[in-house]
Amino acid sequence: METTLRGVGVSHGVAIGEVRHMGTAVLEPPAKQIPPEDAEREQGRARKAVEAVAADLIARGNLAGGEAQAVLEAQAMMAQDPELTADVNRRIAVGSTAERAVYDALAAYRALLAGAGEYLAGRVADLDDVRNRIVARLLGVPMPGVPDSDEPYVLIARDLAPADTALLDPTLVLGFVTEEGGPTSHSAILARALGVPAVVALPGAGELAEGTVIAVDGSTGEIFVEPSADKKAQLESAAAQRKAALSASTGPGATSDGHKVPLLANVGGPADVPAAVEAGAEGVGLFRTEFLFLDDSKQAPSEEKQVEAYRQVLEAFPEGRVVVRVLDAGADKPLDFLTPADEPNPALGVRGLRSLLDHPDVLRTQLTALAKASEGLPVYLEVMAPMVADRTDAKAFADACRAAGLRAKFGAMVEIPSAALRARSILQEVEFLSLGTNDLAQYTFAADRQVGAVSRLQDPWQPALLDLVAMSAEAAKAEGKSCGVCGEAASDPLLACVLTGLGVTSLSMGAASIPYVRATLAKYTLAQCERAASAARAADTAEEARTAAQAVLSGE
């Protein structure tokens, strides 16, 4: 009998197939004692297992490239953390086996992360994956992970570690559903990059029986269990219509009455550029530069290395716009040479621009590298700072850009509510705003973007978040400047229309979402988008806002 479940749709498309569950997690190793003379051997076993897991994660990252590479390299650094190594060795010295010492040391670290504030608590799933991989290697059992199957299937998991999501084979994994996670979790972002339909934050997903046929709608978040033939035909027809609309939609982003809305790509490095070009991106709206700095947490990359990487991206968009975000370190992206180690809540501490202003040499090197990388190129370079709180921050960043001889527009990201509230003040110092809706939602609602239990507050349709977007866009219009969105909100085609109606001047997203957004925008006039935006802001909940906007755009 057909039943319907609802989670949070995070990656467009429809998948229909049999359920396959993620491989079970490693069992807890027995707590047996070893004689003192075995301690050195066990410490060696632990060290080799950690090194092998870290190497495997880095190799997976190299294969996946782009954003996935940065995420997996961060996981490898987590595995090799010197404090963890010391803790493992200490536990072995007092009688633990290598596998039990690793299990207990990572359990203690897990408890610290879980209580260390929103950002770090969101890395617990990544840490669990590291623990499972090391313990599995020590026990000589198969790694937990994606099931082996000769037939395509829909993957069900409590949560998906980045190492698994990054290398999903889209020819076998038709889509995936998780109990945990949110619309801005690593798995959601990587699913969009792969173009795999996905639904997260679905309570009870693990109770779906192996082999059950389900239909996953990654746009609506609906899961149809044992769908009828009519429902399958309806979903497949809708998917075919969407695919035809995508193929027919080409060229620059615009509404049906010609109001231009440049559609840009979010990239994590040179590896993401080919997909962005193929999708018809008009430039880059968010170039995350962290991937360069995660290679070595002990020191910043050289100016020469940075110049080479930046130039590869800039050369791909002649006459296009490329917006570079300077290093956003801290919180879930700690760097030994930059980030304080003893902050009680790193998400609310020294991160983003604050870290760079505390280490002006790192900022100066990056800005100088960007200046050199853009020399002689016809690209429109824009550089923005993350986590700008007020005009003082904006001025400090603009001054640093000028001091480095950077010939580019300087901008500020709006990720903190204070920046939206005082946007006109900030725009006295910079030339554009870019809304990072992922963090803006997180800080507005005090809701960690990685925690499924609070995913409703991470929903970019929340009217309070739309109010902050509108305030920022209105301030930019009053100052004659631009205001784009580079958060994952821009990847929702319906919400893209609402953002346009709120006055946002450009939209940046994962490359896979660009055709969907382009095709949807082209169906409506600017006036329709504005009416949909007003209707959404008048609602009281995210679900009501989406429904109200949909009603306006469908003419109901």
Coordinates of C-alpha atoms in Angstrom, one line a residue:
M1 CA 0.0 0.0 0.0
E2 CA 1.4 3.4 -1.0
T3 CA 2.4 5.7 1.8
T4 CA 4.1 9.1 1.8
L5 CA 6.9 10.3 4.0
R6 CA 8.4 13.8 4.0
G7 CA 11.9 15.0 4.7
V8 CA 13.9 17.9 3.4
G9 CA 14.6 17.8 -0.4
V10 CA 18.2 18.9 -1.0
S11 CA 19.0 17.8 -4.6
H12 CA 16.6 18.0 -7.5
G13 CA 15.3 15.1 -9.5
V14 CA 13.3 11.9 -9.0
A15 CA 14.7 8.4 -8.2
I16 CA 12.7 5.2 -8.2
G17 CA 14.3 2.0 -7.0
E18 CA 14.8 -0.6 -4.3
V19 CA 16.1 0.4 -0.9
R20 CA 19.7 -0.6 0.1
H21 CA 21.0 0.3 3.5
M22 CA 24.4 1.6 4.3
G23 CA 26.9 -0.9 5.7
T24 CA 26.6 -1.3 9.4
A25 CA 28.9 0.7 11.7
V26 CA 31.9 -1.1 13.2
L27 CA 31.0 -2.9 16.4
E28 CA 32.7 -1.8 19.7
P29 CA 36.0 -3.6 20.1
P30 CA 36.3 -5.8 23.3
A31 CA 38.0 -4.2 26.3
K32 CA 40.8 -6.7 26.9
Q33 CA 44.1 -6.0 28.4
I34 CA 47.5 -6.6 26.8
P35 CA 50.8 -7.3 28.5
P36 CA 53.2 -4.3 28.8
E37 CA 55.7 -5.9 26.4
D38 CA 53.0 -5.7 23.6
A39 CA 52.4 -1.9 24.0
E40 CA 55.0 -0.8 21.4
R41 CA 53.7 -3.3 18.8
E42 CA 50.1 -2.1 19.4
Q43 CA 51.1 1.5 19.1
G44 CA 52.7 0.7 15.7
R45 CA 49.5 -1.0 14.6
A46 CA 47.5 2.0 15.5
R47 CA 49.9 4.4 13.8
K48 CA 49.9 2.4 10.5
A49 CA 46.1 2.1 10.6
V50 CA 45.7 5.9 11.0
E51 CA 48.2 6.6 8.2
A52 CA 46.4 4.2 5.9
V53 CA 43.0 5.7 6.6
A54 CA 44.3 9.3 6.1
A55 CA 46.0 8.2 2.8
D56 CA 42.7 6.6 1.7
L57 CA 40.7 9.7 2.5
I58 CA 43.2 11.9 0.6
A59 CA 43.1 9.6 -2.4
R60 CA 39.3 9.7 -2.4
G61 CA 39.5 13.5 -2.3
N62 CA 41.9 13.6 -5.2
L63 CA 39.6 11.4 -7.3
A64 CA 36.5 13.4 -6.4
G65 CA 38.2 16.9 -6.7
G66 CA 36.5 20.2 -6.0
E67 CA 34.6 20.7 -2.7
A68 CA 34.8 17.0 -1.9
Q69 CA 38.6 17.2 -1.9
A70 CA 38.7 19.9 0.7
V71 CA 36.2 18.1 3.0
L72 CA 38.1 14.8 2.8
E73 CA 41.4 16.4 3.4
A74 CA 40.0 18.0 6.5
Q75 CA 38.9 14.5 7.6
A76 CA 42.4 13.1 7.0
M77 CA 43.7 15.9 9.2
M78 CA 41.2 14.9 11.9
A79 CA 42.5 11.3 11.8
Q80 CA 46.1 12.5 12.2
D81 CA 45.5 15.0 15.0
P82 CA 48.6 14.9 17.3
E83 CA 46.5 15.1 20.4
L84 CA 44.5 12.1 19.4
T85 CA 47.7 10.2 18.6
A86 CA 49.1 11.0 22.0
D87 CA 45.8 9.9 23.7
V88 CA 45.8 6.6 21.8
N89 CA 49.4 5.9 22.7
R90 CA 48.7 6.7 26.4
R91 CA 45.7 4.3 26.4
I92 CA 47.8 1.5 24.8
A93 CA 50.6 2.1 27.3
V94 CA 48.2 1.3 30.2
G95 CA 47.0 -1.9 28.6
S96 CA 44.5 -1.2 25.8
T97 CA 44.6 -2.9 22.5
A98 CA 45.2 -0.7 19.5
E99 CA 41.5 -0.9 18.3
R100 CA 40.1 -0.3 21.8
A101 CA 42.5 2.7 22.4
V102 CA 41.4 4.3 19.1
Y103 CA 37.7 3.6 19.8
D104 CA 37.9 5.2 23.3
A105 CA 40.2 8.1 22.3
L106 CA 37.8 9.1 19.5
A107 CA 34.8 8.6 21.8
A108 CA 36.3 11.1 24.2
Y109 CA 37.0 13.6 21.3
R110 CA 33.5 13.0 20.0
A111 CA 32.0 14.1 23.4
L112 CA 34.1 17.2 23.3
L113 CA 33.0 18.1 19.8
A114 CA 29.3 17.4 20.6
G115 CA 29.5 20.0 23.4
A116 CA 31.8 22.5 21.7
G117 CA 29.2 24.6 20.0
E118 CA 27.1 24.4 16.8
Y119 CA 29.8 24.2 14.2
L120 CA 32.0 21.6 15.8
A121 CA 29.0 19.5 16.9
G122 CA 28.2 19.2 13.2
R123 CA 31.4 17.4 12.5
V124 CA 30.5 14.5 14.7
A125 CA 29.3 12.4 11.7
D126 CA 32.7 13.0 10.0
L127 CA 34.5 12.0 13.2
D128 CA 32.4 8.8 13.5
D129 CA 33.4 7.9 10.0
V130 CA 37.1 8.3 10.8
R131 CA 36.7 6.1 13.9
N132 CA 34.9 3.4 12.0
R133 CA 37.5 3.3 9.2
I134 CA 40.5 3.1 11.6
V135 CA 38.8 0.4 13.8
A136 CA 37.7 -1.6 10.8
R137 CA 41.2 -1.7 9.5
L138 CA 42.6 -2.8 12.8
L139 CA 40.0 -5.5 13.2
G140 CA 40.5 -6.7 9.6
V141 CA 36.8 -6.3 8.7
P142 CA 35.2 -4.6 5.7
M143 CA 35.0 -0.8 5.8
P144 CA 31.6 0.5 6.6
G145 CA 30.2 2.2 3.6
V146 CA 28.1 2.1 0.4
P147 CA 26.8 -1.5 -0.3
D148 CA 27.9 -3.6 -3.2
S149 CA 25.2 -4.1 -5.8
D150 CA 25.1 -4.9 -9.5
E151 CA 21.7 -3.2 -9.8
P152 CA 20.8 0.4 -9.3
Y153 CA 19.3 1.3 -5.9
V154 CA 18.2 4.1 -3.5
L155 CA 20.7 4.4 -0.6
I156 CA 19.4 4.7 2.9
A157 CA 21.6 5.8 5.8
R158 CA 21.5 7.5 9.2
D159 CA 23.9 10.0 7.8
L160 CA 26.4 9.9 4.9
A161 CA 30.1 10.7 5.6
P162 CA 31.7 12.9 3.0
A163 CA 34.1 10.1 2.0
D164 CA 31.1 8.0 0.9
T165 CA 29.1 10.8 -0.7
A166 CA 32.0 12.1 -2.7
L167 CA 32.5 8.9 -4.7
L168 CA 28.9 7.7 -5.1
D169 CA 28.5 6.2 -8.6
P170 CA 25.4 7.9 -10.0
T171 CA 24.9 5.0 -12.4
L172 CA 24.2 2.7 -9.4
V173 CA 23.1 5.1 -6.7
L174 CA 19.8 6.5 -8.1
G175 CA 19.3 8.7 -5.0
F176 CA 19.8 8.7 -1.3
V177 CA 17.8 9.4 1.9
T178 CA 19.2 10.1 5.3
E179 CA 17.7 10.4 8.8
E180 CA 20.1 13.1 9.8
G181 CA 21.7 16.1 8.1
G182 CA 20.2 19.3 6.8
P183 CA 20.0 21.3 3.5
T184 CA 23.5 22.8 4.0
S185 CA 25.3 19.7 5.3
H186 CA 28.3 18.4 3.5
S187 CA 26.3 15.4 2.1
A188 CA 23.6 17.8 0.7
I189 CA 26.1 20.0 -1.0
L190 CA 28.0 17.1 -2.5
A191 CA 24.7 15.5 -3.7
R192 CA 23.8 18.6 -5.6
A193 CA 27.3 18.7 -7.1
L194 CA 26.8 15.0 -8.3
G195 CA 23.3 15.7 -9.5
V196 CA 21.9 12.8 -7.4
P197 CA 18.4 13.3 -6.0
A198 CA 18.5 13.4 -2.2
V199 CA 16.3 13.8 0.8
V200 CA 17.7 14.4 4.3
A201 CA 16.3 14.8 7.8
L202 CA 13.7 12.0 7.3
P203 CA 12.9 10.5 10.7
G204 CA 12.5 6.7 10.6
A205 CA 14.3 6.3 7.2
G206 CA 16.3 3.4 8.7
E207 CA 13.1 1.5 9.3
L208 CA 12.5 1.1 5.5
A209 CA 13.0 -2.5 4.8
E210 CA 15.8 -3.7 2.5
G211 CA 14.4 -4.2 -1.0
T212 CA 11.4 -2.0 -0.6
V213 CA 10.6 0.1 -3.7
I214 CA 10.5 3.8 -3.0
A215 CA 10.3 7.0 -5.1
V216 CA 12.4 9.9 -4.0
D217 CA 11.5 13.5 -5.0
G218 CA 14.5 15.5 -4.3
S219 CA 12.7 18.8 -5.0
T220 CA 9.8 18.4 -2.6
G221 CA 11.4 16.1 0.0
E222 CA 8.6 13.5 -0.5
I223 CA 9.2 9.8 -0.3
F224 CA 6.6 7.5 -1.7
V225 CA 6.8 4.0 -0.3
E226 CA 5.7 1.2 -2.6
P227 CA 4.4 3.8 -5.1
S228 CA 1.5 2.7 -7.4
A229 CA 2.0 2.4 -11.2
D230 CA 0.1 5.7 -11.6
K231 CA 2.3 7.5 -9.1
K232 CA 5.4 6.2 -10.8
A233 CA 4.1 7.3 -14.2
Q234 CA 3.2 10.7 -12.7
L235 CA 6.7 11.3 -11.2
E236 CA 8.5 10.0 -14.3
S237 CA 6.4 12.3 -16.5
A238 CA 7.1 15.3 -14.3
A239 CA 10.8 14.4 -14.4
A240 CA 10.8 14.1 -18.2
Q241 CA 9.0 17.5 -18.5
R242 CA 11.7 19.1 -16.3
K243 CA 14.5 17.5 -18.3
A244 CA 12.9 18.9 -21.6
A245 CA 12.6 22.3 -20.0
L246 CA 16.2 22.3 -19.0
S247 CA 17.4 21.3 -22.5
A248 CA 15.3 24.1 -24.0
S249 CA 16.6 26.8 -21.6
T250 CA 20.0 28.3 -22.5
G251 CA 21.8 31.6 -22.3
P252 CA 22.0 34.2 -19.5
G253 CA 19.7 34.1 -16.6
A254 CA 16.6 36.3 -16.9
T255 CA 12.9 36.5 -16.2
S256 CA 10.4 36.1 -19.0
D257 CA 10.2 39.9 -19.4
G258 CA 13.9 40.3 -19.8
H259 CA 15.0 41.3 -16.3
K260 CA 18.6 40.0 -16.1
V261 CA 19.6 37.8 -13.2
P262 CA 23.2 36.5 -13.7
L263 CA 23.5 32.9 -12.7
L264 CA 26.9 32.1 -11.3
A265 CA 28.6 29.0 -9.9
N266 CA 30.0 28.2 -6.5
V267 CA 33.4 26.5 -6.8
G268 CA 35.9 25.1 -4.4
G269 CA 38.8 25.1 -6.8
P270 CA 40.0 24.5 -10.4
A271 CA 38.4 21.0 -10.4
D272 CA 34.9 22.5 -10.2
V273 CA 35.4 24.8 -13.2
P274 CA 34.5 22.3 -16.1
A275 CA 31.1 21.5 -14.6
A276 CA 30.4 25.3 -14.1
V277 CA 31.4 26.1 -17.7
E278 CA 29.3 23.2 -19.1
A279 CA 26.2 24.4 -17.1
G280 CA 26.5 27.8 -18.7
A281 CA 27.6 29.7 -15.6
E282 CA 28.1 33.4 -16.3
G283 CA 30.9 33.5 -13.9
V284 CA 31.7 32.5 -10.3
G285 CA 29.7 33.9 -7.5
L286 CA 31.6 32.1 -4.7
F287 CA 35.2 30.9 -5.1
R288 CA 36.0 29.2 -1.8
T289 CA 39.7 29.4 -1.3
E290 CA 40.0 27.1 1.7
F291 CA 41.0 24.1 -0.4
L292 CA 44.5 25.5 -0.7
F293 CA 44.9 26.1 3.0
L294 CA 43.7 22.7 4.1
D295 CA 46.6 21.0 2.5
D296 CA 48.8 21.9 5.4
S297 CA 47.2 23.1 8.7
K298 CA 50.7 24.2 10.0
Q299 CA 51.4 27.0 7.5
A300 CA 49.7 29.0 4.8
P301 CA 50.4 28.1 1.1
S302 CA 53.0 30.2 -0.6
E303 CA 52.1 33.2 -2.8
E304 CA 53.3 31.3 -5.9
K305 CA 51.0 28.3 -5.2
Q306 CA 48.1 30.6 -4.6
V307 CA 48.7 32.6 -7.8
E308 CA 48.7 29.3 -9.9
A309 CA 45.4 28.1 -8.5
Y310 CA 43.6 31.4 -8.7
R311 CA 44.7 32.0 -12.3
Q312 CA 43.3 28.6 -13.4
V313 CA 39.9 29.7 -12.3
L314 CA 40.1 33.2 -13.5
E315 CA 41.2 32.1 -17.0
A316 CA 38.1 29.9 -17.4
F317 CA 35.8 32.9 -17.4
P318 CA 37.1 35.6 -19.8
E319 CA 34.9 38.6 -19.7
G320 CA 33.0 36.9 -16.8
R321 CA 32.7 37.8 -13.2
V322 CA 34.6 35.9 -10.6
V323 CA 33.9 36.6 -6.9
V324 CA 36.6 35.3 -4.6
R325 CA 36.0 34.8 -0.9
V326 CA 39.2 35.2 1.1
L327 CA 40.1 32.4 3.6
D328 CA 37.2 31.6 5.9
A329 CA 39.0 29.7 8.6
G330 CA 37.9 28.8 12.1
A331 CA 34.9 27.0 13.6
D332 CA 34.5 23.8 11.5
K333 CA 37.7 24.7 9.5
P334 CA 40.4 25.1 12.1
L335 CA 44.0 25.8 11.0
D336 CA 46.8 25.4 13.4
F337 CA 48.6 28.5 12.2
L338 CA 45.6 30.7 12.3
T339 CA 42.8 29.5 14.7
P340 CA 42.8 29.8 18.5
A341 CA 42.8 26.3 20.0
D342 CA 41.0 27.0 23.3
E343 CA 37.8 28.8 22.3
P344 CA 34.7 27.6 24.2
N345 CA 32.5 28.3 21.1
P346 CA 34.5 28.6 17.9
A347 CA 31.4 29.4 15.8
L348 CA 31.1 32.6 17.8
G349 CA 34.8 33.4 18.2
V350 CA 37.7 34.3 16.0
R351 CA 36.8 33.0 12.6
G352 CA 36.6 34.4 9.0
L353 CA 37.7 38.0 8.7
R354 CA 38.5 38.2 12.4
S355 CA 41.2 35.5 12.0
L356 CA 42.7 37.3 9.0
L357 CA 42.8 40.7 10.7
D358 CA 44.6 39.0 13.6
H359 CA 47.1 37.6 11.0
P360 CA 47.5 40.4 8.5
D361 CA 50.5 38.7 6.8
V362 CA 48.2 35.8 5.7
L363 CA 45.6 38.2 4.3
R364 CA 48.2 40.3 2.6
T365 CA 49.8 37.3 0.9
Q366 CA 46.4 36.1 -0.4
L367 CA 45.4 39.5 -1.7
T368 CA 48.7 40.0 -3.4
A369 CA 48.4 36.6 -5.0
L370 CA 45.0 37.5 -6.3
A371 CA 46.3 40.8 -7.7
K372 CA 49.1 38.9 -9.5
A373 CA 46.8 36.1 -10.8
S374 CA 44.4 38.6 -12.4
E375 CA 47.1 40.6 -14.2
G376 CA 46.5 40.8 -17.9
L377 CA 43.2 38.9 -17.8
P378 CA 39.9 40.4 -19.0
V379 CA 38.1 38.9 -16.1
Y380 CA 36.0 41.0 -13.7
L381 CA 37.5 40.1 -10.4
E382 CA 35.7 40.8 -7.1
V383 CA 37.0 39.9 -3.7
M384 CA 34.9 39.6 -0.5
A385 CA 35.4 39.0 3.1
P386 CA 33.6 36.4 5.2
M387 CA 31.9 37.0 8.5
V388 CA 31.7 40.8 8.3
A389 CA 29.9 42.2 11.3
D390 CA 29.9 45.9 10.9
R391 CA 31.3 48.9 9.0
T392 CA 34.6 48.7 11.0
D393 CA 35.2 45.2 9.6
A394 CA 34.3 46.3 6.1
K395 CA 36.7 49.3 6.2
A396 CA 39.5 47.1 7.6
F397 CA 39.1 44.7 4.7
A398 CA 38.8 47.4 2.0
D399 CA 42.0 49.1 3.4
A400 CA 43.8 45.8 3.2
C401 CA 42.8 45.3 -0.4
R402 CA 44.0 48.7 -1.4
A403 CA 47.2 48.3 0.5
A404 CA 47.9 45.1 -1.5
G405 CA 47.4 46.9 -4.8
L406 CA 44.4 44.9 -5.7
R407 CA 42.5 46.2 -8.7
A408 CA 39.1 44.7 -8.0
K409 CA 35.8 45.4 -6.4
F410 CA 35.8 44.8 -2.7
G411 CA 32.7 43.3 -1.0
A412 CA 31.3 41.9 2.2
M413 CA 29.5 38.7 2.9
V414 CA 26.2 39.0 4.9
E415 CA 26.3 36.0 7.2
I416 CA 25.7 37.7 10.5
P417 CA 22.3 39.4 11.2
S418 CA 24.1 42.6 12.2
A419 CA 25.4 43.0 8.7
A420 CA 21.9 42.8 7.2
L421 CA 20.5 45.2 9.8
R422 CA 23.3 47.7 9.1
A423 CA 23.9 47.0 5.4
R424 CA 23.8 50.6 4.3
S425 CA 26.5 51.5 6.7
I426 CA 28.7 48.6 5.5
L427 CA 28.1 49.7 1.9
Q428 CA 29.8 53.0 2.6
E429 CA 33.1 51.0 2.7
V430 CA 32.6 48.3 0.1
E431 CA 31.1 48.0 -3.4
F432 CA 28.8 44.9 -3.1
L433 CA 27.2 42.5 -0.8
S434 CA 26.9 38.7 -1.0
L435 CA 24.4 36.8 1.1
G436 CA 25.7 33.6 2.6
T437 CA 22.3 32.2 3.5
N438 CA 23.6 29.0 5.1
D439 CA 25.4 30.8 7.9
L440 CA 22.9 33.7 8.0
A441 CA 20.2 31.1 8.8
Q442 CA 22.4 29.4 11.4
Y443 CA 23.1 32.6 13.2
T444 CA 19.6 34.0 12.9
F445 CA 17.9 31.0 14.4
A446 CA 20.7 29.6 16.6
A447 CA 20.3 26.3 14.6
D448 CA 23.4 24.3 13.5
R449 CA 23.3 23.6 9.8
Q450 CA 24.5 20.0 10.4
V451 CA 21.9 18.9 12.9
G452 CA 18.8 17.2 11.5
A453 CA 16.7 17.9 14.6
V454 CA 16.8 21.7 13.9
S455 CA 16.6 21.5 10.1
R456 CA 13.3 23.3 10.0
L457 CA 15.1 26.4 11.2
Q458 CA 17.8 26.0 8.5
D459 CA 15.1 26.1 5.9
P460 CA 15.9 29.1 3.6
W461 CA 12.1 29.7 3.2
Q462 CA 11.9 30.9 6.8
P463 CA 10.2 34.3 6.6
A464 CA 12.6 35.9 9.1
L465 CA 15.5 35.0 6.8
L466 CA 13.7 36.4 3.8
D467 CA 13.2 39.6 5.7
L468 CA 17.0 39.9 6.2
V469 CA 17.6 39.2 2.5
A470 CA 15.1 41.9 1.6
M471 CA 16.8 44.4 4.0
S472 CA 20.2 43.8 2.4
A473 CA 18.9 44.0 -1.1
E474 CA 17.0 47.2 -0.4
A475 CA 20.1 48.8 1.2
A476 CA 22.2 47.9 -1.9
K477 CA 19.6 49.3 -4.2
A478 CA 19.5 52.6 -2.2
E479 CA 23.3 52.8 -2.5
G480 CA 23.3 51.9 -6.2
K481 CA 25.3 48.7 -5.6
S482 CA 24.8 45.0 -6.1
C483 CA 23.6 42.3 -3.7
G484 CA 23.9 38.6 -4.7
V485 CA 23.1 35.4 -3.0
C486 CA 25.8 32.7 -2.9
G487 CA 24.3 30.4 -0.2
E488 CA 22.5 27.1 -1.1
A489 CA 19.2 29.0 -1.1
A490 CA 19.9 30.1 -4.6
S491 CA 19.8 26.5 -5.9
D492 CA 16.1 26.1 -5.2
P493 CA 14.4 27.2 -8.5
L494 CA 11.2 28.4 -6.8
L495 CA 13.1 30.3 -4.1
A496 CA 15.4 31.8 -6.8
C497 CA 12.3 33.5 -8.2
V498 CA 11.4 34.8 -4.7
L499 CA 15.0 36.0 -4.1
T500 CA 14.8 37.9 -7.5
G501 CA 11.5 39.4 -6.3
L502 CA 13.2 40.6 -3.1
G503 CA 15.7 42.6 -5.2
V504 CA 18.7 40.2 -5.3
T505 CA 20.8 41.0 -8.3
S506 CA 22.6 37.7 -8.9
L507 CA 22.4 34.1 -7.9
S508 CA 25.3 31.7 -7.3
M509 CA 24.9 27.9 -6.7
G510 CA 26.4 24.5 -7.4
A511 CA 26.8 24.0 -11.2
A512 CA 24.2 21.2 -11.3
S513 CA 21.4 23.5 -10.1
I514 CA 22.0 26.3 -12.7
P515 CA 19.9 24.7 -15.5
Y516 CA 16.9 24.2 -13.1
V517 CA 17.1 27.8 -11.9
R518 CA 17.5 29.2 -15.4
A519 CA 14.5 27.3 -16.8
T520 CA 12.3 28.3 -13.8
L521 CA 13.2 32.0 -13.9
A522 CA 12.4 32.2 -17.6
K523 CA 8.8 31.2 -16.9
Y524 CA 7.9 34.3 -14.8
T525 CA 8.0 38.1 -15.0
L526 CA 9.8 40.2 -12.5
A527 CA 6.4 41.4 -11.3
Q528 CA 5.3 37.9 -10.6
C529 CA 8.5 37.2 -8.7
E530 CA 7.9 40.4 -6.6
R531 CA 4.4 39.3 -5.8
A532 CA 5.6 35.8 -4.8
A533 CA 8.3 37.4 -2.6
S534 CA 5.7 39.5 -0.8
A535 CA 3.4 36.5 -0.3
A536 CA 6.3 34.5 1.2
R537 CA 7.3 37.3 3.6
A538 CA 3.7 37.6 4.8
A539 CA 3.7 33.9 5.9
D540 CA 4.5 32.7 9.4
T541 CA 6.4 29.5 8.6
A542 CA 8.7 28.2 5.9
E543 CA 6.2 25.7 4.6
E544 CA 3.5 28.4 4.4
A545 CA 6.0 30.8 2.6
R546 CA 6.8 28.1 0.0
T547 CA 3.1 27.3 -0.5
A548 CA 2.2 31.0 -0.8
A549 CA 4.9 31.7 -3.4
Q550 CA 3.9 28.7 -5.4
A551 CA 0.3 29.8 -5.4
V552 CA 1.2 33.2 -6.8
L553 CA 3.5 31.8 -9.5
S554 CA 1.0 29.2 -10.5
G555 CA -1.8 31.8 -10.8
E556 CA -4.0 30.3 -8.1

